[in-house]
Amino acid sequence: MNGQLDRIRRESLKQKVVTAEEAASWIQDGMTLGLSGFTRAGDAKAIPEALVKRSQKDSFKVNVFTGASLGHDIDKLFTEAGIVNKRLPFQADATMRKGINNGELLFVDHHLSNTSELIRGGVLPQVDIAVLEAVAIAEDGSIIPTTSIGNSLIFAEHAKSIIVEINVAHSEEWEGVHDIYDPGVLGDREPIPLMHPDERIGTYGIPVDPDKIIGIVLTEEYDSFSTIDQPDEETEVMAGHLLEFLRSEIAAGRLTKELAPLQSGIGSQANAVLHGLLDSEFENLEVYSEVLQDSVFELIDAGKVKSASCTSITVTEERMDILRNNLPFYKEKIVMRPQEISNHPEIIRRLGTISINTALEFDIYGNVNSTHVTGTKMMNGIGGSGDFARNARLAIFVTKSLAKKGAISSCVPFVSHVDHTEHDVDILVTEQGYADLRGLAPKERVELIINRCAHPSYRQQLWAYYEEAALRGGHTPHILEKALSWHIRLSETGTMRESKEEVTQS
Amino acid sequence: MNGQLDRIRRESLKQKVVTAEEAASWIQDGMTLGLSGFTRAGDAKAIPEALVKRSQKDSFKVNVFTGASLGHDIDKLFTEAGIVNKRLPFQADATMRKGINNGELLFVDHHLSNTSELIRGGVLPQVDIAVLEAVAIAEDGSIIPTTSIGNSLIFAEHAKSIIVEINVAHSEEWEGVHDIYDPGVLGDREPIPLMHPDERIGTYGIPVDPDKIIGIVLTEEYDSFSTIDQPDEETEVMAGHLLEFLRSEIAAGRLTKELAPLQSGIGSQANAVLHGLLDSEFENLEVYSEVLQDSVFELIDAGKVKSASCTSITVTEERMDILRNNLPFYKEKIVMRPQEISNHPEIIRRLGTISINTALEFDIYGNVNSTHVTGTKMMNGIGGSGDFARNARLAIFVTKSLAKKGAISSCVPFVSHVDHTEHDVDILVTEQGYADLRGLAPKERVELIINRCAHPSYRQQLWAYYEEAALRGGHTPHILEKALSWHIRLSETGTMRESKEEVTQS
């Protein structure tokens, strides 16, 4: 306990130590909470858990704002306890997803760079209490984050009060990896002075008025580990297609083998595609991303990646062990930033990132759905994919061409929800191949998308749709009566296939 | 002619003067042309006309890249002549529109800030010949643009050859209004050092290697004048709703009566809404927009707008007369920039613009279609609306709630094409009222959109759709079988209305 108290380096704050139960008791019905945490990393742990326990006796509801998804089943427990009124800007929990789709709670699906603007601008309800995980509180009261920063800076700045969870499971060696920068009020801003992914422009800690810290809870608990699937045969083939595309860009004189700052979305497929760079000729790579997953660390270990910028580190247990045991080595190569900066349009456009994100489905003209199953049910949220795709040098979307054992084609006539419009999607990659859509009119895109990215067993059906639509004319030919028929058929018959022919799997 | 030659201040270039016919003869089949011109302003005039004449004898096709739409019926004449292979990034001509939808030519619908990146990055075919209108060529060979800049800088930099049309109908007094700045190669950039709409960061002219200028054509012809409709009763009501919203932002402490830099899209409705500021209490306004239409000059004359930044000035004949006769007065208040800078995400986000653009239709969850009639037929293109909406402080979309005498509702269950996703649309305004969608979950948006923005005569039909959809559940409830039924009904019966009841017009 004494060792733990040493983490509170501002003497006057030591008296603020309370139990998680006491801190949780301060949270009132109707409040808005700002919780640290981004894709399972650096989340406040003890107070949310204590709050769930409290709900067994008390009746209350709160708004829950975070960086992105949380670990420790907190979103699951929150949903089961029925204590969430509104949740934003991202989640990735099966139980919460079900709750959102059943109308048990409200979910607002933000671009992850945007929530901070809405808080700073006073558009969202003010955060009553920010609950932020930290490795330490510095002498000046500033909060040293752990394995993510997410929205913690903006929560700390705008919350009425702050509770800190000092988690001694995270080594104090994490201090110095963070780079805290606030761009300032809209309309009264300097340019963000970041020209390269490895530069530092801010402070190590989150500056706060120490009087706003109303409580400190001491914890010792690891982050939930990443649960991504390891690369499989199909994702390896996808990675191969991506490498083939990157090589063609080099051949065309548009890239060098140092490529450009890489961003890869959360999830198994984007991770696997990045993993594919391991055995490539590309070198001296830089990463400017949202989340670092296992693959980035593999690339660092292999000497392929020289620096990586992120807002969160979400890795498997095995990878976290290596990271923990070699933190000084990795710290030299990593900078963690607020998600507003990791995802900022100004920086992404300036750096010219190569952005790789996962699509749920895409259509024959290149529109992408990232969020809604059959246009109605929320999956996780758009996350940072829009922040990156809209401003990247190369907006690449990856997905396997089939899902549900071939009952679902990722390539459809008309996506059932649009998160990334035809104006913003540059390259599509599936295990079948890649389609480079840049500079092409809609009708030029169709052939590439169907013949290179759709699964062969669906190509005939896609061509039949397009050819019938093309007879009607138009810049983007569609048959509105049939545009969503694939999704309707899936609901009614369990498959998007028109005939009962043998399901062919790749 | 001597007076005209004085406009070529670099002596050695005077020998490059040729007729438009001769210059047009240099254009070969298969070439890519980069023409100056943005929303009818500052377009190359004589050479395109000569090229159309040449097509009566010669058979050829070219790619036509511009800033945005052209005047002088050039797009119409090009289409009728059948000489365009691919056109980008924007057009607004009825004949060309028909040609695009009939498949006579290919059209690529870019965000207007993006074309320059694709040219700079070598993604689009290299421009063979840039044809740029100018008021003069300076001693160092740099080209002084006229009433628009558009993509002229990037065309001049990357074209193999340049032909200049010196148009003496434009006074040399235009010199000094332009501010030419190139952000540099992706990944090797400084921040764009623009912090306020009225700042200058570049040069007066477009710097070029004088040897690239292969010909100069002397012309004397005005721009085509703007053909926008004057504000009517409904657009005045819409402007009133927008003012009401802006006042509520002031009341909430989120804006002052100086507002924030204003952007307004091209077209009658956005112009009319801006016109509504004339009799308001707002003052010391700044404009950071793409095109200045009549309304901005009215606001300057009224002392409401103190400075305006743009890439093009497109006004009525009456307004152009006033502008021409008082150019020194207006020049002090106006800066013209390349469209890459007027529409740049970095600047738009930094300034925090209030962006007002026109929607073709919107749906009950806030997705906006700006481009495609019934999801298939191209209207004009997305233009700059995406550049602004995606990065603005306030992304506002305006449209009348009815079209075609009530046969079309602008509010539909599911838009037939998505240009602006639910993640990017903040405020919808019709003559019925406004809906503030910020921070709201999809289900929260429905009531505001239907009850405040849809026309009363369609509300019952919209509610019937939503209520049936909501029974099925989901984050964004839809009935896919009926989602596009309004557009299908319109095609089949000539109206979106379900029953034959009397058409009510507002």
CSV table of N, CA, C and O in Angstrom, one decimal, chain B residues 87-182:
chain,number,residue,atom,x,y,z
B,87,ARG,N,-14.8,13.2,-67.8
B,87,ARG,CA,-14.9,14.6,-67.2
B,87,ARG,C,-14.8,14.5,-65.7
B,87,ARG,O,-15.5,13.6,-65.1
B,88,LEU,N,-14.1,15.4,-65.1
B,88,LEU,CA,-14.1,15.5,-63.6
B,88,LEU,C,-13.6,16.9,-63.3
B,88,LEU,O,-13.1,17.6,-64.1
B,89,PRO,N,-13.9,17.4,-62.0
B,89,PRO,CA,-14.5,16.7,-60.9
B,89,PRO,C,-16.0,17.2,-60.7
B,89,PRO,O,-16.6,16.7,-59.7
B,90,PHE,N,-16.5,18.0,-61.5
B,90,PHE,CA,-17.9,18.6,-61.3
B,90,PHE,C,-18.4,19.1,-62.6
B,90,PHE,O,-17.6,19.6,-63.4
B,91,GLN,N,-19.7,19.1,-62.8
B,91,GLN,CA,-20.3,19.8,-63.9
B,91,GLN,C,-21.7,20.1,-63.5
B,91,GLN,O,-22.2,19.6,-62.5
B,92,ALA,N,-22.4,21.0,-64.2
B,92,ALA,CA,-23.7,21.4,-63.8
B,92,ALA,C,-24.5,21.8,-65.1
B,92,ALA,O,-25.3,22.8,-65.1
B,93,ASP,N,-24.3,21.0,-66.1
B,93,ASP,CA,-25.0,21.4,-67.4
B,93,ASP,C,-26.0,20.3,-67.8
B,93,ASP,O,-25.7,19.1,-67.7
B,94,ALA,N,-27.2,20.7,-68.2
B,94,ALA,CA,-28.3,19.8,-68.4
B,94,ALA,C,-27.9,18.8,-69.6
B,94,ALA,O,-28.2,17.6,-69.4
B,95,THR,N,-27.3,19.3,-70.6
B,95,THR,CA,-26.9,18.4,-71.7
B,95,THR,C,-25.9,17.4,-71.3
B,95,THR,O,-25.9,16.2,-71.6
B,96,MET,N,-24.8,17.9,-70.6
B,96,MET,CA,-23.8,17.0,-70.2
B,96,MET,C,-24.3,16.0,-69.2
B,96,MET,O,-24.0,14.8,-69.2
B,97,ARG,N,-25.2,16.4,-68.3
B,97,ARG,CA,-25.8,15.5,-67.3
B,97,ARG,C,-26.5,14.4,-68.0
B,97,ARG,O,-26.4,13.2,-67.7
B,98,LYS,N,-27.3,14.7,-69.1
B,98,LYS,CA,-28.0,13.7,-69.9
B,98,LYS,C,-27.0,12.8,-70.5
B,98,LYS,O,-27.1,11.6,-70.5
B,99,GLY,N,-25.9,13.3,-71.0
B,99,GLY,CA,-24.8,12.5,-71.6
B,99,GLY,C,-24.2,11.6,-70.6
B,99,GLY,O,-23.9,10.4,-71.0
B,100,ILE,N,-24.0,12.1,-69.4
B,100,ILE,CA,-23.4,11.2,-68.4
B,100,ILE,C,-24.3,10.1,-68.1
B,100,ILE,O,-24.0,8.9,-68.0
B,101,ASN,N,-25.6,10.4,-67.9
B,101,ASN,CA,-26.6,9.4,-67.5
B,101,ASN,C,-26.9,8.4,-68.7
B,101,ASN,O,-27.3,7.3,-68.4
B,102,ASN,N,-26.7,8.9,-69.9
B,102,ASN,CA,-26.9,8.0,-71.1
B,102,ASN,C,-25.6,7.2,-71.4
B,102,ASN,O,-25.6,6.4,-72.3
B,103,GLY,N,-24.6,7.4,-70.7
B,103,GLY,CA,-23.3,6.7,-70.9
B,103,GLY,C,-22.5,7.2,-72.1
B,103,GLY,O,-21.7,6.5,-72.6
B,104,GLU,N,-22.8,8.5,-72.5
B,104,GLU,CA,-22.0,9.0,-73.6
B,104,GLU,C,-20.6,9.4,-73.2
B,104,GLU,O,-19.7,9.5,-74.0
B,105,LEU,N,-20.5,9.8,-71.9
B,105,LEU,CA,-19.1,10.1,-71.4
B,105,LEU,C,-19.1,9.6,-70.0
B,105,LEU,O,-20.1,9.4,-69.3
B,106,LEU,N,-17.8,9.5,-69.5
B,106,LEU,CA,-17.6,9.1,-68.1
B,106,LEU,C,-17.4,10.3,-67.2
B,106,LEU,O,-16.8,11.3,-67.6
B,107,PHE,N,-18.0,10.2,-66.0
B,107,PHE,CA,-17.8,11.3,-65.1
B,107,PHE,C,-17.3,10.8,-63.7
B,107,PHE,O,-17.8,9.8,-63.3
B,108,VAL,N,-16.3,11.5,-63.2
B,108,VAL,CA,-15.8,11.1,-61.9
B,108,VAL,C,-16.1,12.2,-60.9
B,108,VAL,O,-15.8,13.4,-61.1
B,109,ASP,N,-16.8,11.9,-59.8
B,109,ASP,CA,-17.4,12.8,-58.9
B,109,ASP,C,-16.5,12.9,-57.7
B,109,ASP,O,-16.7,12.2,-56.7
B,110,HIS,N,-15.6,13.9,-57.7
B,110,HIS,CA,-14.6,14.1,-56.6
B,110,HIS,C,-15.0,15.1,-55.6
B,110,HIS,O,-15.7,16.1,-55.9
B,111,HIS,N,-14.6,14.9,-54.4
B,111,HIS,CA,-14.5,16.0,-53.4
B,111,HIS,C,-13.6,17.0,-54.1
B,111,HIS,O,-12.5,16.7,-54.5
B,112,LEU,N,-14.0,18.3,-54.1
B,112,LEU,CA,-13.2,19.3,-54.9
B,112,LEU,C,-11.8,19.6,-54.3
B,112,LEU,O,-11.0,20.1,-55.0
B,113,SER,N,-11.6,19.3,-53.1
B,113,SER,CA,-10.2,19.5,-52.5
B,113,SER,C,-9.3,18.3,-52.9
B,113,SER,O,-8.1,18.4,-52.7
B,114,ASN,N,-9.8,17.3,-53.5
B,114,ASN,CA,-9.1,16.1,-53.7
B,114,ASN,C,-8.4,15.9,-55.1
B,114,ASN,O,-7.4,15.1,-55.2
B,115,THR,N,-9.0,16.5,-56.1
B,115,THR,CA,-8.4,16.3,-57.4
B,115,THR,C,-6.9,16.6,-57.5
B,115,THR,O,-6.2,15.9,-58.1
B,116,SER,N,-6.6,17.7,-56.8
B,116,SER,CA,-5.2,18.1,-56.8
B,116,SER,C,-4.3,17.0,-56.2
B,116,SER,O,-3.2,16.8,-56.7
B,117,GLU,N,-4.7,16.3,-55.2
B,117,GLU,CA,-3.9,15.3,-54.6
B,117,GLU,C,-3.7,14.2,-55.6
B,117,GLU,O,-2.6,13.6,-55.7
B,118,LEU,N,-4.7,13.8,-56.4
B,118,LEU,CA,-4.6,12.7,-57.3
B,118,LEU,C,-3.7,13.1,-58.5
B,118,LEU,O,-3.1,12.3,-59.1
B,119,ILE,N,-3.7,14.4,-58.8
B,119,ILE,CA,-2.8,14.8,-59.9
B,119,ILE,C,-1.4,14.9,-59.4
B,119,ILE,O,-0.4,14.4,-60.0
B,120,ARG,N,-1.2,15.5,-58.2
B,120,ARG,CA,0.1,15.6,-57.6
B,120,ARG,C,0.7,14.2,-57.4
B,120,ARG,O,1.9,14.0,-57.6
B,121,GLY,N,-0.1,13.3,-57.0
B,121,GLY,CA,0.4,12.0,-56.6
B,121,GLY,C,0.5,11.1,-57.9
B,121,GLY,O,0.9,9.9,-57.7
B,122,GLY,N,0.2,11.6,-59.0
B,122,GLY,CA,0.4,10.8,-60.2
B,122,GLY,C,-0.7,9.7,-60.4
B,122,GLY,O,-0.4,8.7,-61.1
B,123,VAL,N,-1.8,9.8,-59.7
B,123,VAL,CA,-2.9,8.8,-59.8
B,123,VAL,C,-3.7,9.0,-61.1
B,123,VAL,O,-4.0,8.1,-61.8
B,124,LEU,N,-4.1,10.2,-61.4
B,124,LEU,CA,-4.8,10.5,-62.6
B,124,LEU,C,-3.8,10.6,-63.8
B,124,LEU,O,-2.7,10.9,-63.6
B,125,PRO,N,-4.3,10.5,-65.0
B,125,PRO,CA,-3.5,10.6,-66.1
B,125,PRO,C,-2.8,12.0,-66.1
B,125,PRO,O,-3.5,13.0,-65.7
B,126,GLN,N,-1.6,12.2,-66.5
B,126,GLN,CA,-1.0,13.5,-66.5
B,126,GLN,C,-1.7,14.4,-67.5
B,126,GLN,O,-2.2,14.0,-68.5
B,127,VAL,N,-1.9,15.7,-67.0
B,127,VAL,CA,-2.5,16.7,-67.9
B,127,VAL,C,-1.5,17.0,-69.0
B,127,VAL,O,-0.4,17.3,-68.8
B,128,ASP,N,-2.0,16.8,-70.3
B,128,ASP,CA,-1.1,17.1,-71.4
B,128,ASP,C,-1.1,18.6,-71.6
B,128,ASP,O,0.0,19.2,-71.7
B,129,ILE,N,-2.2,19.3,-71.7
B,129,ILE,CA,-2.3,20.7,-71.9
B,129,ILE,C,-3.2,21.4,-70.9
B,129,ILE,O,-4.3,20.9,-70.8
B,130,ALA,N,-2.7,22.3,-70.2
B,130,ALA,CA,-3.5,23.2,-69.3
B,130,ALA,C,-3.9,24.4,-70.1
B,130,ALA,O,-3.1,25.0,-70.8
B,131,VAL,N,-5.2,24.7,-70.1
B,131,VAL,CA,-5.6,26.0,-70.8
B,131,VAL,C,-6.2,26.9,-69.7
B,131,VAL,O,-7.2,26.6,-69.1
B,132,LEU,N,-5.5,27.9,-69.4
B,132,LEU,CA,-5.8,28.7,-68.2
B,132,LEU,C,-6.1,30.2,-68.6
B,132,LEU,O,-5.3,30.8,-69.3
B,133,GLU,N,-7.3,30.7,-68.1
B,133,GLU,CA,-7.6,32.1,-68.4
B,133,GLU,C,-6.8,32.9,-67.4
B,133,GLU,O,-6.6,32.5,-66.2
B,134,ALA,N,-6.3,34.1,-67.9
B,134,ALA,CA,-5.5,35.0,-67.0
B,134,ALA,C,-5.9,36.4,-67.4
B,134,ALA,O,-6.4,36.7,-68.5
B,135,VAL,N,-5.6,37.3,-66.4
B,135,VAL,CA,-5.7,38.7,-66.7
B,135,VAL,C,-4.4,39.2,-67.3
B,135,VAL,O,-4.3,40.2,-68.0
B,136,ALA,N,-3.3,38.5,-66.9
B,136,ALA,CA,-2.0,38.9,-67.4
B,136,ALA,C,-1.0,37.8,-67.1
B,136,ALA,O,-1.2,36.9,-66.4
B,137,ILE,N,0.2,37.9,-67.8
B,137,ILE,CA,1.4,37.1,-67.5
B,137,ILE,C,2.4,38.0,-66.9
B,137,ILE,O,2.8,39.1,-67.6
B,138,ALA,N,2.9,37.8,-65.8
B,138,ALA,CA,3.9,38.7,-65.1
B,138,ALA,C,5.2,38.5,-65.7
B,138,ALA,O,5.5,37.6,-66.5
B,139,GLU,N,6.1,39.5,-65.4
B,139,GLU,CA,7.5,39.5,-65.9
B,139,GLU,C,8.2,38.1,-65.7
B,139,GLU,O,9.0,37.7,-66.5
B,140,ASP,N,8.0,37.5,-64.5
B,140,ASP,CA,8.6,36.2,-64.3
B,140,ASP,C,7.9,35.0,-64.9
B,140,ASP,O,8.2,33.9,-64.7
B,141,GLY,N,6.9,35.3,-65.7
B,141,GLY,CA,6.1,34.3,-66.4
B,141,GLY,C,4.9,33.8,-65.6
B,141,GLY,O,4.1,33.0,-66.1
B,142,SER,N,4.8,34.2,-64.4
B,142,SER,CA,3.7,33.7,-63.6
B,142,SER,C,2.3,34.2,-64.1
B,142,SER,O,2.2,35.3,-64.7
B,143,ILE,N,1.3,33.4,-64.0
B,143,ILE,CA,0.0,33.6,-64.6
B,143,ILE,C,-0.9,34.2,-63.5
B,143,ILE,O,-1.1,33.6,-62.5
B,144,ILE,N,-1.5,35.3,-63.8
B,144,ILE,CA,-2.4,36.0,-62.9
B,144,ILE,C,-3.8,35.6,-63.3
B,144,ILE,O,-4.3,35.9,-64.4
B,145,PRO,N,-4.5,34.8,-62.4
B,145,PRO,CA,-5.8,34.3,-62.8
B,145,PRO,C,-6.9,35.4,-62.9
B,145,PRO,O,-6.6,36.6,-62.6
B,146,THR,N,-8.1,35.0,-63.3
B,146,THR,CA,-9.1,36.0,-63.4
B,146,THR,C,-10.1,35.8,-62.2
B,146,THR,O,-9.7,36.0,-61.1
B,147,THR,N,-11.3,35.4,-62.5
B,147,THR,CA,-12.4,35.3,-61.5
B,147,THR,C,-12.5,34.0,-60.7
B,147,THR,O,-13.5,33.8,-60.0
B,148,SER,N,-11.6,33.1,-61.1
B,148,SER,CA,-11.6,31.8,-60.3
B,148,SER,C,-10.1,31.3,-60.3
B,148,SER,O,-9.4,31.7,-61.2
B,149,ILE,N,-9.8,30.5,-59.3
B,149,ILE,CA,-8.5,29.8,-59.4
B,149,ILE,C,-8.7,28.3,-59.6
B,149,ILE,O,-8.1,27.7,-60.5
B,150,GLY,N,-9.6,27.7,-58.8
B,150,GLY,CA,-9.9,26.3,-59.0
B,150,GLY,C,-8.7,25.5,-59.0
B,150,GLY,O,-7.9,25.6,-58.0
B,151,ASN,N,-8.5,24.6,-60.0
B,151,ASN,CA,-7.4,23.7,-60.0
B,151,ASN,C,-6.3,24.2,-60.9
B,151,ASN,O,-5.4,23.5,-61.3
B,152,SER,N,-6.3,25.5,-61.2
B,152,SER,CA,-5.3,26.0,-62.2
B,152,SER,C,-3.9,25.9,-61.7
B,152,SER,O,-3.0,25.6,-62.5
B,153,LEU,N,-3.6,26.0,-60.4
B,153,LEU,CA,-2.3,25.9,-59.9
B,153,LEU,C,-1.8,24.5,-60.2
B,153,LEU,O,-0.7,24.3,-60.8
B,154,ILE,N,-2.5,23.5,-59.8
B,154,ILE,CA,-2.1,22.1,-60.0
B,154,ILE,C,-2.0,21.7,-61.4
B,154,ILE,O,-1.0,21.0,-61.8
B,155,PHE,N,-2.9,22.3,-62.3
B,155,PHE,CA,-2.8,22.0,-63.7
B,155,PHE,C,-1.5,22.6,-64.2
B,155,PHE,O,-0.7,22.0,-65.0
B,156,ALA,N,-1.2,23.9,-63.9
B,156,ALA,CA,0.0,24.5,-64.4
B,156,ALA,C,1.3,23.8,-63.9
B,156,ALA,O,2.2,23.6,-64.7
B,157,GLU,N,1.3,23.3,-62.7
B,157,GLU,CA,2.5,22.6,-62.2
B,157,GLU,C,2.7,21.3,-62.9
B,157,GLU,O,3.9,20.9,-63.1
B,158,HIS,N,1.7,20.6,-63.2
B,158,HIS,CA,1.8,19.2,-63.6
B,158,HIS,C,1.5,19.0,-65.1
B,158,HIS,O,1.8,17.9,-65.6
B,159,ALA,N,1.0,20.0,-65.8
B,159,ALA,CA,0.8,19.8,-67.3
B,159,ALA,C,2.1,19.7,-68.0
B,159,ALA,O,3.1,20.4,-67.6
B,160,LYS,N,2.1,19.0,-69.1
B,160,LYS,CA,3.3,19.1,-70.0
B,160,LYS,C,3.4,20.4,-70.6
B,160,LYS,O,4.5,20.9,-70.8
B,161,SER,N,2.3,21.0,-71.0
B,161,SER,CA,2.3,22.3,-71.7
B,161,SER,C,1.2,23.2,-71.2
B,161,SER,O,0.2,22.6,-70.7
B,162,ILE,N,1.3,24.5,-71.4
B,162,ILE,CA,0.3,25.4,-70.9
B,162,ILE,C,-0.1,26.4,-72.1
B,162,ILE,O,0.8,26.9,-72.7
B,163,ILE,N,-1.3,26.6,-72.2
B,163,ILE,CA,-1.8,27.6,-73.1
B,163,ILE,C,-2.6,28.6,-72.3
B,163,ILE,O,-3.4,28.2,-71.4
B,164,VAL,N,-2.3,29.9,-72.4
B,164,VAL,CA,-2.9,30.9,-71.6
B,164,VAL,C,-3.9,31.7,-72.5
B,164,VAL,O,-3.6,32.1,-73.6
B,165,GLU,N,-5.1,31.9,-72.0
B,165,GLU,CA,-6.1,32.8,-72.6
B,165,GLU,C,-6.0,34.1,-71.8
B,165,GLU,O,-6.5,34.1,-70.7
B,166,ILE,N,-5.5,35.1,-72.4
B,166,ILE,CA,-5.5,36.4,-71.7
B,166,ILE,C,-6.8,37.1,-72.1
B,166,ILE,O,-7.0,37.5,-73.2
B,167,ASN,N,-7.6,37.3,-71.1
B,167,ASN,CA,-9.0,37.9,-71.3
B,167,ASN,C,-9.0,39.3,-70.8
B,167,ASN,O,-9.1,39.6,-69.6
B,168,VAL,N,-9.0,40.2,-71.8
B,168,VAL,CA,-8.9,41.6,-71.4
B,168,VAL,C,-10.3,42.2,-71.0
B,168,VAL,O,-10.4,43.3,-70.6
B,169,ALA,N,-11.3,41.4,-71.1
B,169,ALA,CA,-12.6,41.8,-70.5
B,169,ALA,C,-12.5,41.9,-69.0
B,169,ALA,O,-13.2,42.6,-68.3
B,170,HIS,N,-11.5,41.1,-68.4
B,170,HIS,CA,-11.3,41.3,-67.0
B,170,HIS,C,-10.2,42.3,-66.8
B,170,HIS,O,-9.1,42.2,-67.3
B,171,SER,N,-10.5,43.3,-65.9
B,171,SER,CA,-9.5,44.4,-65.6
B,171,SER,C,-8.2,43.8,-65.0
B,171,SER,O,-8.3,42.8,-64.2
B,172,GLU,N,-7.1,44.5,-65.2
B,172,GLU,CA,-5.9,44.1,-64.5
B,172,GLU,C,-6.0,44.4,-63.0
B,172,GLU,O,-5.1,43.9,-62.3
B,173,GLU,N,-7.0,45.1,-62.7
B,173,GLU,CA,-7.2,45.4,-61.2
B,173,GLU,C,-7.4,44.1,-60.4
B,173,GLU,O,-7.3,44.1,-59.2
B,174,TRP,N,-7.8,43.0,-61.1
B,174,TRP,CA,-7.9,41.7,-60.4
B,174,TRP,C,-6.6,41.2,-59.8
B,174,TRP,O,-6.6,40.5,-58.9
B,175,GLU,N,-5.5,41.7,-60.4
B,175,GLU,CA,-4.2,41.3,-59.8
B,175,GLU,C,-4.1,41.7,-58.4
B,175,GLU,O,-4.3,42.8,-58.0
B,176,GLY,N,-3.7,40.8,-57.6
B,176,GLY,CA,-3.5,41.1,-56.1
B,176,GLY,C,-4.6,40.5,-55.3
B,176,GLY,O,-4.5,40.4,-54.0
B,177,VAL,N,-5.7,40.0,-55.9
B,177,VAL,CA,-6.8,39.4,-55.1
B,177,VAL,C,-6.5,37.9,-54.8
B,177,VAL,O,-7.0,37.3,-53.9
B,178,HIS,N,-5.6,37.3,-55.7
B,178,HIS,CA,-5.4,35.9,-55.6
B,178,HIS,C,-4.2,35.6,-54.5
B,178,HIS,O,-3.4,36.4,-54.3
B,179,ASP,N,-4.3,34.4,-54.0
B,179,ASP,CA,-3.3,34.0,-53.0
B,179,ASP,C,-3.0,32.5,-53.3
B,179,ASP,O,-3.7,31.6,-53.0
B,180,ILE,N,-1.9,32.4,-54.0
B,180,ILE,CA,-1.5,31.0,-54.6
B,180,ILE,C,-0.6,30.3,-53.6
B,180,ILE,O,0.5,30.8,-53.3
B,181,TYR,N,-1.0,29.1,-53.2
B,181,TYR,CA,-0.2,28.4,-52.2
B,181,TYR,C,-0.4,26.9,-52.5
B,181,TYR,O,-1.5,26.4,-52.7
B,182,ASP,N,0.7,26.2,-52.6
B,182,ASP,CA,0.7,24.8,-52.8
B,182,ASP,C,1.2,24.1,-51.5
B,182,ASP,O,2.3,24.4,-51.1
